[in-house]
Amino acid sequence: AKIKDVDFVKSSNRPKDCPKDDRPEFAMLGRSNVGKSSLINFLVRKKEVALTSKKPGKTQLINHFLVNKSWYIVDLPGYGFANAPESARMDWSSFTKGYFLNRETLVSVLLLIDASVPPQKIDLDCANWLGRNNMSMTFVFTKCDKMKGGKGRRPDENIRNFLELIKENYRQHPPWIMTSSVTGLGRDELLFHMSQLRNY
Ligand code: GDP
């Protein structure tokens, strides 16, 4: 599951503008500040990658990155800006839902959840919506170096509570992975997990 090269392909502002080839893709989704850019950079070990999507004007776009010329990492707009007006939040949701429901090459949604805080309503809503719509899901807990009990690999109560709270909306419990872009925890596991899903 080695990453040899990563190329920024394009930013799209509508699902139908996304690349039209058949390459499999993984969508990265999460609250703004969850650590999505850090996670993408840490996965591909290139600083400039997720910076592209942080440039002004690109944060509300669907950004496609081609990995090893064979599969995509898709950086979706972050949700839950604390001060966003209601109308902006609604836009986010119809825009992103359109992408999820219509993107046939989507292998799995990687929903990023900040392990350093207790379960947040907006994350639970998002996880529950994806579960009810039978999306293939992987929960990626970020900032696990900040878990209570230190840098251990055992999930603390934030993670256990989150998994408990979303249970009823999933027929099968989605896979979940603990990561830290600070310590490197979870990188190999996540890359391996994605390679298995691609070959499935
Ligand atoms: P984004 O808005 O989701 O793209 O989040 P960023 O990647 O910009 O990260 C938001 C903040 O969280 C930054 O201050 C990062 O330094 C911090 N951060 C990101 N990942 C981690 C992590 O694994 N551990 C810790 N302790 N902090 C992190």
PDB file of C-alpha atoms and ligand atoms in Angstrom:
ATOM      1  CA  ALA A   1       0.000   0.000   0.000  1.00  0.00           C
ATOM      2  CA  LYS A   2       2.856   2.335  -0.771  1.00  0.00           C
ATOM      3  CA  ILE A   3       2.122   5.851  -1.985  1.00  0.00           C
ATOM      4  CA  LYS A   4       4.447   6.752  -4.821  1.00  0.00           C
ATOM      5  CA  ASP A   5       2.875   9.885  -6.156  1.00  0.00           C
ATOM      6  CA  VAL A   6      -0.047  12.194  -5.607  1.00  0.00           C
ATOM      7  CA  ASP A   7      -1.375  14.663  -8.128  1.00  0.00           C
ATOM      8  CA  PHE A   8      -3.968  17.321  -7.608  1.00  0.00           C
ATOM      9  CA  VAL A   9      -6.477  16.792 -10.407  1.00  0.00           C
ATOM     10  CA  LYS A  10      -9.249  19.317 -10.037  1.00  0.00           C
ATOM     11  CA  SER A  11     -11.702  21.190  -7.874  1.00  0.00           C
ATOM     12  CA  SER A  12     -15.368  20.768  -8.682  1.00  0.00           C
ATOM     13  CA  ASN A  13     -18.257  22.766  -7.384  1.00  0.00           C
ATOM     14  CA  ARG A  14     -20.900  20.292  -8.447  1.00  0.00           C
ATOM     15  CA  PRO A  15     -20.934  16.493  -8.245  1.00  0.00           C
ATOM     16  CA  LYS A  16     -21.433  16.320 -11.994  1.00  0.00           C
ATOM     17  CA  ASP A  17     -18.175  18.189 -12.621  1.00  0.00           C
ATOM     18  CA  CYS A  18     -16.121  15.510 -10.839  1.00  0.00           C
ATOM     19  CA  PRO A  19     -13.662  13.380 -12.881  1.00  0.00           C
ATOM     20  CA  LYS A  20     -15.495  10.981 -15.131  1.00  0.00           C
ATOM     21  CA  ASP A  21     -13.130   8.010 -15.223  1.00  0.00           C
ATOM     22  CA  ASP A  22     -13.865   4.802 -13.303  1.00  0.00           C
ATOM     23  CA  ARG A  23     -11.100   5.023 -10.743  1.00  0.00           C
ATOM     24  CA  PRO A  24     -12.206   4.189  -7.213  1.00  0.00           C
ATOM     25  CA  GLU A  25     -12.312   7.002  -4.676  1.00  0.00           C
ATOM     26  CA  PHE A  26     -12.452   7.639  -0.947  1.00  0.00           C
ATOM     27  CA  ALA A  27     -14.159  10.743   0.365  1.00  0.00           C
ATOM     28  CA  MET A  28     -12.787  12.489   3.435  1.00  0.00           C
ATOM     29  CA  LEU A  29     -15.395  14.267   5.447  1.00  0.00           C
ATOM     30  CA  GLY A  30     -15.480  15.967   8.815  1.00  0.00           C
ATOM     31  CA  ARG A  31     -16.101  19.037  10.898  1.00  0.00           C
ATOM     32  CA  SER A  32     -13.841  21.945  10.092  1.00  0.00           C
ATOM     33  CA  ASN A  33     -10.764  21.735  12.297  1.00  0.00           C
ATOM     34  CA  VAL A  34     -11.137  17.970  12.793  1.00  0.00           C
ATOM     35  CA  GLY A  35      -7.640  17.521  11.347  1.00  0.00           C
ATOM     36  CA  LYS A  36      -8.581  16.578   7.772  1.00  0.00           C
ATOM     37  CA  SER A  37      -5.759  18.450   6.036  1.00  0.00           C
ATOM     38  CA  SER A  38      -3.264  17.084   8.523  1.00  0.00           C
ATOM     39  CA  LEU A  39      -4.560  13.563   7.963  1.00  0.00           C
ATOM     40  CA  ILE A  40      -4.349  13.817   4.191  1.00  0.00           C
ATOM     41  CA  ASN A  41      -0.820  15.195   4.365  1.00  0.00           C
ATOM     42  CA  PHE A  42       0.151  12.513   6.838  1.00  0.00           C
ATOM     43  CA  LEU A  43      -1.293   9.764   4.620  1.00  0.00           C
ATOM     44  CA  VAL A  44       0.459  10.891   1.479  1.00  0.00           C
ATOM     45  CA  ARG A  45       3.485  12.400   3.251  1.00  0.00           C
ATOM     46  CA  LYS A  46       3.353  15.539   1.183  1.00  0.00           C
ATOM     47  CA  LYS A  47       2.771  18.942   2.651  1.00  0.00           C
ATOM     48  CA  GLU A  48       1.435  20.662  -0.417  1.00  0.00           C
ATOM     49  CA  VAL A  49      -1.438  18.296  -1.067  1.00  0.00           C
ATOM     50  CA  ALA A  50      -4.024  19.383   1.439  1.00  0.00           C
ATOM     51  CA  LEU A  51      -2.793  22.940   1.267  1.00  0.00           C
ATOM     52  CA  THR A  52      -4.364  23.168  -2.150  1.00  0.00           C
ATOM     53  CA  SER A  53      -7.759  22.580  -0.686  1.00  0.00           C
ATOM     54  CA  LYS A  54      -7.181  25.214   2.003  1.00  0.00           C
ATOM     55  CA  LYS A  55      -6.570  27.992  -0.466  1.00  0.00           C
ATOM     56  CA  PRO A  56      -9.248  30.642  -0.332  1.00  0.00           C
ATOM     57  CA  GLY A  57     -12.089  29.688  -2.625  1.00  0.00           C
ATOM     58  CA  LYS A  58     -11.236  25.999  -2.611  1.00  0.00           C
ATOM     59  CA  THR A  59     -12.572  25.051   0.782  1.00  0.00           C
ATOM     60  CA  GLN A  60     -16.144  24.797  -0.456  1.00  0.00           C
ATOM     61  CA  LEU A  61     -15.192  22.602  -3.386  1.00  0.00           C
ATOM     62  CA  ILE A  62     -14.802  18.898  -4.013  1.00  0.00           C
ATOM     63  CA  ASN A  63     -11.044  18.438  -4.466  1.00  0.00           C
ATOM     64  CA  HIS A  64      -9.760  15.326  -6.251  1.00  0.00           C
ATOM     65  CA  PHE A  65      -6.237  14.004  -5.665  1.00  0.00           C
ATOM     66  CA  LEU A  66      -5.013  11.093  -7.766  1.00  0.00           C
ATOM     67  CA  VAL A  67      -2.817   8.613  -5.899  1.00  0.00           C
ATOM     68  CA  ASN A  68      -0.377   6.356  -7.778  1.00  0.00           C
ATOM     69  CA  LYS A  69      -2.309   7.154 -10.966  1.00  0.00           C
ATOM     70  CA  SER A  70      -4.912   4.661  -9.857  1.00  0.00           C
ATOM     71  CA  TRP A  71      -7.288   5.901  -7.133  1.00  0.00           C
ATOM     72  CA  TYR A  72      -8.574   9.135  -5.673  1.00  0.00           C
ATOM     73  CA  ILE A  73      -8.602  10.792  -2.314  1.00  0.00           C
ATOM     74  CA  VAL A  74     -11.417  13.323  -2.317  1.00  0.00           C
ATOM     75  CA  ASP A  75     -11.308  16.230   0.069  1.00  0.00           C
ATOM     76  CA  LEU A  76     -14.848  17.407   0.770  1.00  0.00           C
ATOM     77  CA  PRO A  77     -15.765  20.727   2.356  1.00  0.00           C
ATOM     78  CA  GLY A  78     -15.666  20.708   6.144  1.00  0.00           C
ATOM     79  CA  TYR A  79     -18.979  21.089   7.886  1.00  0.00           C
ATOM     80  CA  GLY A  80     -20.051  22.777  11.088  1.00  0.00           C
ATOM     81  CA  PHE A  81     -18.420  26.173  10.868  1.00  0.00           C
ATOM     82  CA  ALA A  82     -19.428  27.573  14.226  1.00  0.00           C
ATOM     83  CA  ASN A  83     -20.559  30.904  12.858  1.00  0.00           C
ATOM     84  CA  ALA A  84     -21.989  29.880   9.516  1.00  0.00           C
ATOM     85  CA  PRO A  85     -25.482  31.144   8.889  1.00  0.00           C
ATOM     86  CA  GLU A  86     -28.265  28.572   8.626  1.00  0.00           C
ATOM     87  CA  SER A  87     -28.476  29.054   4.857  1.00  0.00           C
ATOM     88  CA  ALA A  88     -24.797  28.208   4.348  1.00  0.00           C
ATOM     89  CA  ARG A  89     -25.245  25.061   6.378  1.00  0.00           C
ATOM     90  CA  MET A  90     -28.199  23.991   4.276  1.00  0.00           C
ATOM     91  CA  ASP A  91     -26.156  24.528   1.114  1.00  0.00           C
ATOM     92  CA  TRP A  92     -23.415  22.366   2.495  1.00  0.00           C
ATOM     93  CA  SER A  93     -25.783  19.562   3.154  1.00  0.00           C
ATOM     94  CA  SER A  94     -27.603  19.443  -0.176  1.00  0.00           C
ATOM     95  CA  PHE A  95     -24.324  19.830  -2.052  1.00  0.00           C
ATOM     96  CA  THR A  96     -22.558  17.039  -0.213  1.00  0.00           C
ATOM     97  CA  LYS A  97     -25.558  14.746  -0.076  1.00  0.00           C
ATOM     98  CA  GLY A  98     -25.839  15.027  -3.855  1.00  0.00           C
ATOM     99  CA  TYR A  99     -22.260  13.861  -4.143  1.00  0.00           C
ATOM    100  CA  PHE A 100     -22.772  10.858  -1.834  1.00  0.00           C
ATOM    101  CA  LEU A 101     -25.964   9.670  -3.426  1.00  0.00           C
ATOM    102  CA  ASN A 102     -24.770   9.969  -7.033  1.00  0.00           C
ATOM    103  CA  ARG A 103     -21.087   9.160  -7.068  1.00  0.00           C
ATOM    104  CA  GLU A 104     -20.831   5.601  -8.338  1.00  0.00           C
ATOM    105  CA  THR A 105     -17.067   5.269  -7.991  1.00  0.00           C
ATOM    106  CA  LEU A 106     -17.175   6.115  -4.280  1.00  0.00           C
ATOM    107  CA  VAL A 107     -15.730   3.118  -2.415  1.00  0.00           C
ATOM    108  CA  SER A 108     -16.094   4.408   1.120  1.00  0.00           C
ATOM    109  CA  VAL A 109     -16.683   7.590   3.063  1.00  0.00           C
ATOM    110  CA  LEU A 110     -14.006   8.227   5.652  1.00  0.00           C
ATOM    111  CA  LEU A 111     -15.801  10.191   8.329  1.00  0.00           C
ATOM    112  CA  LEU A 112     -13.280  11.980  10.523  1.00  0.00           C
ATOM    113  CA  ILE A 113     -14.179  12.317  14.175  1.00  0.00           C
ATOM    114  CA  ASP A 114     -12.125  14.289  16.684  1.00  0.00           C
ATOM    115  CA  ALA A 115     -11.277  11.851  19.489  1.00  0.00           C
ATOM    116  CA  SER A 116     -10.196  14.659  21.783  1.00  0.00           C
ATOM    117  CA  VAL A 117     -13.756  15.849  22.405  1.00  0.00           C
ATOM    118  CA  PRO A 118     -16.969  14.083  23.495  1.00  0.00           C
ATOM    119  CA  PRO A 119     -19.415  13.083  20.722  1.00  0.00           C
ATOM    120  CA  GLN A 120     -20.717  16.183  18.918  1.00  0.00           C
ATOM    121  CA  LYS A 121     -24.287  16.403  17.699  1.00  0.00           C
ATOM    122  CA  ILE A 122     -23.309  17.487  14.198  1.00  0.00           C
ATOM    123  CA  ASP A 123     -20.994  14.469  13.798  1.00  0.00           C
ATOM    124  CA  LEU A 124     -23.651  12.109  15.110  1.00  0.00           C
ATOM    125  CA  ASP A 125     -26.202  13.601  12.696  1.00  0.00           C
ATOM    126  CA  CYS A 126     -23.800  13.140   9.825  1.00  0.00           C
ATOM    127  CA  ALA A 127     -22.880   9.554  10.806  1.00  0.00           C
ATOM    128  CA  ASN A 128     -26.546   8.685  11.251  1.00  0.00           C
ATOM    129  CA  TRP A 129     -27.536  10.140   7.892  1.00  0.00           C
ATOM    130  CA  LEU A 130     -24.791   8.177   6.134  1.00  0.00           C
ATOM    131  CA  GLY A 131     -25.819   5.011   7.984  1.00  0.00           C
ATOM    132  CA  ARG A 132     -29.483   5.381   7.114  1.00  0.00           C
ATOM    133  CA  ASN A 133     -28.501   5.850   3.470  1.00  0.00           C
ATOM    134  CA  ASN A 134     -26.431   2.657   3.518  1.00  0.00           C
ATOM    135  CA  MET A 135     -23.187   4.358   2.579  1.00  0.00           C
ATOM    136  CA  SER A 136     -20.024   2.354   2.929  1.00  0.00           C
ATOM    137  CA  MET A 137     -18.377   3.999   5.911  1.00  0.00           C
ATOM    138  CA  THR A 138     -15.157   4.038   7.828  1.00  0.00           C
ATOM    139  CA  PHE A 139     -14.823   6.071  11.008  1.00  0.00           C
ATOM    140  CA  VAL A 140     -11.428   7.664  11.323  1.00  0.00           C
ATOM    141  CA  PHE A 141     -10.803   9.044  14.794  1.00  0.00           C
ATOM    142  CA  THR A 142      -8.302  11.895  14.671  1.00  0.00           C
ATOM    143  CA  LYS A 143      -6.061  13.457  17.332  1.00  0.00           C
ATOM    144  CA  CYS A 144      -5.846  10.179  19.269  1.00  0.00           C
ATOM    145  CA  ASP A 145      -2.599  11.400  20.835  1.00  0.00           C
ATOM    146  CA  LYS A 146      -4.876  13.594  22.964  1.00  0.00           C
ATOM    147  CA  MET A 147      -6.947  10.730  24.305  1.00  0.00           C
ATOM    148  CA  LYS A 148      -7.278  10.350  28.025  1.00  0.00           C
ATOM    149  CA  GLY A 149      -4.717   7.869  29.186  1.00  0.00           C
ATOM    150  CA  GLY A 150      -2.126   9.222  26.828  1.00  0.00           C
ATOM    151  CA  LYS A 151      -0.838   7.825  23.589  1.00  0.00           C
ATOM    152  CA  GLY A 152      -2.273   4.368  24.167  1.00  0.00           C
ATOM    153  CA  ARG A 153      -3.949   2.469  21.403  1.00  0.00           C
ATOM    154  CA  ARG A 154      -7.018   1.646  23.428  1.00  0.00           C
ATOM    155  CA  PRO A 155     -10.112   3.718  22.656  1.00  0.00           C
ATOM    156  CA  ASP A 156     -11.087   6.060  25.450  1.00  0.00           C
ATOM    157  CA  GLU A 157     -14.621   7.005  26.437  1.00  0.00           C
ATOM    158  CA  ASN A 158     -15.085   9.631  23.686  1.00  0.00           C
ATOM    159  CA  ILE A 159     -14.624   6.932  21.058  1.00  0.00           C
ATOM    160  CA  ARG A 160     -16.635   4.285  22.880  1.00  0.00           C
ATOM    161  CA  ASN A 161     -19.501   6.708  23.465  1.00  0.00           C
ATOM    162  CA  PHE A 162     -19.529   7.811  19.848  1.00  0.00           C
ATOM    163  CA  LEU A 163     -19.679   4.233  18.572  1.00  0.00           C
ATOM    164  CA  GLU A 164     -22.428   3.412  21.030  1.00  0.00           C
ATOM    165  CA  LEU A 165     -24.508   6.439  20.008  1.00  0.00           C
ATOM    166  CA  ILE A 166     -24.517   5.685  16.271  1.00  0.00           C
ATOM    167  CA  LYS A 167     -25.089   1.953  16.593  1.00  0.00           C
ATOM    168  CA  GLU A 168     -28.787   1.825  15.872  1.00  0.00           C
ATOM    169  CA  ASN A 169     -28.445   3.431  12.444  1.00  0.00           C
ATOM    170  CA  TYR A 170     -26.056   0.791  11.152  1.00  0.00           C
ATOM    171  CA  ARG A 171     -26.989  -2.748  10.293  1.00  0.00           C
ATOM    172  CA  GLN A 172     -23.341  -3.691  10.557  1.00  0.00           C
ATOM    173  CA  HIS A 173     -20.916  -1.786  12.679  1.00  0.00           C
ATOM    174  CA  PRO A 174     -18.648   0.187  10.326  1.00  0.00           C
ATOM    175  CA  PRO A 175     -14.907  -0.311  10.626  1.00  0.00           C
ATOM    176  CA  TRP A 176     -13.109   2.331  12.653  1.00  0.00           C
ATOM    177  CA  ILE A 177      -9.481   3.330  12.952  1.00  0.00           C
ATOM    178  CA  MET A 178      -7.642   5.466  15.476  1.00  0.00           C
ATOM    179  CA  THR A 179      -5.156   7.940  14.025  1.00  0.00           C
ATOM    180  CA  SER A 180      -2.838  10.729  15.025  1.00  0.00           C
ATOM    181  CA  SER A 181      -1.016  12.821  12.497  1.00  0.00           C
ATOM    182  CA  VAL A 182       1.295  13.846  15.339  1.00  0.00           C
ATOM    183  CA  THR A 183       2.485  10.373  16.405  1.00  0.00           C
ATOM    184  CA  GLY A 184       1.798   8.528  13.149  1.00  0.00           C
ATOM    185  CA  LEU A 185      -0.708   6.202  14.771  1.00  0.00           C
ATOM    186  CA  GLY A 186      -3.011   4.464  12.283  1.00  0.00           C
ATOM    187  CA  ARG A 187      -1.333   5.424   9.021  1.00  0.00           C
ATOM    188  CA  ASP A 188      -0.417   1.919   7.897  1.00  0.00           C
ATOM    189  CA  GLU A 189      -3.699   0.546   9.127  1.00  0.00           C
ATOM    190  CA  LEU A 190      -5.715   3.116   7.205  1.00  0.00           C
ATOM    191  CA  LEU A 191      -3.735   2.661   3.978  1.00  0.00           C
ATOM    192  CA  PHE A 192      -4.072  -1.106   4.266  1.00  0.00           C
ATOM    193  CA  HIS A 193      -7.792  -0.805   4.925  1.00  0.00           C
ATOM    194  CA  MET A 194      -8.232   1.369   1.823  1.00  0.00           C
ATOM    195  CA  SER A 195      -6.231  -1.040  -0.339  1.00  0.00           C
ATOM    196  CA  GLN A 196      -8.421  -3.919   0.788  1.00  0.00           C
ATOM    197  CA  LEU A 197     -11.603  -2.013  -0.018  1.00  0.00           C
ATOM    198  CA  ARG A 198     -10.280  -1.136  -3.483  1.00  0.00           C
ATOM    199  CA  ASN A 199      -9.589  -4.764  -4.314  1.00  0.00           C
ATOM    200  CA  TYR A 200     -12.818  -6.045  -2.911  1.00  0.00           C
TER     201      TYR A 200
HETATM  202  P1  GDP B   1      -8.999  20.709   9.036  1.00  0.00           P
HETATM  203  O1  GDP B   1      -9.681  22.029   9.192  1.00  0.00           O
HETATM  204  O2  GDP B   1      -9.944  19.576   9.303  1.00  0.00           O
HETATM  205  O3  GDP B   1      -8.287  20.545   7.729  1.00  0.00           O
HETATM  206  O4  GDP B   1      -7.933  20.608  10.226  1.00  0.00           O
HETATM  207  P2  GDP B   1      -6.343  20.824  10.250  1.00  0.00           P
HETATM  208  O5  GDP B   1      -5.639  19.662   9.639  1.00  0.00           O
HETATM  209  O6  GDP B   1      -6.022  22.165   9.722  1.00  0.00           O
HETATM  210  O7  GDP B   1      -6.092  20.757  11.826  1.00  0.00           O
HETATM  211  C1  GDP B   1      -6.780  21.582  12.740  1.00  0.00           C
HETATM  212  C2  GDP B   1      -5.963  21.746  14.002  1.00  0.00           C
HETATM  213  O8  GDP B   1      -5.829  20.497  14.685  1.00  0.00           O
HETATM  214  C3  GDP B   1      -4.545  22.225  13.743  1.00  0.00           C
HETATM  215  O9  GDP B   1      -4.204  23.116  14.776  1.00  0.00           O
HETATM  216  C4  GDP B   1      -3.709  20.955  13.822  1.00  0.00           C
HETATM  217  O10 GDP B   1      -2.390  21.200  14.223  1.00  0.00           O
HETATM  218  C5  GDP B   1      -4.460  20.149  14.863  1.00  0.00           C
HETATM  219  N1  GDP B   1      -4.303  18.696  14.617  1.00  0.00           N
HETATM  220  C6  GDP B   1      -4.563  18.042  13.462  1.00  0.00           C
HETATM  221  N2  GDP B   1      -4.317  16.720  13.609  1.00  0.00           N
HETATM  222  C7  GDP B   1      -3.901  16.514  14.871  1.00  0.00           C
HETATM  223  C8  GDP B   1      -3.495  15.354  15.629  1.00  0.00           C
HETATM  224  O11 GDP B   1      -3.466  14.213  15.159  1.00  0.00           O
HETATM  225  N3  GDP B   1      -3.141  15.563  16.938  1.00  0.00           N
HETATM  226  C9  GDP B   1      -3.166  16.797  17.513  1.00  0.00           C
HETATM  227  N4  GDP B   1      -2.822  16.892  18.791  1.00  0.00           N
HETATM  228  N5  GDP B   1      -3.533  17.915  16.826  1.00  0.00           N
HETATM  229  C10 GDP B   1      -3.895  17.787  15.526  1.00  0.00           C
END
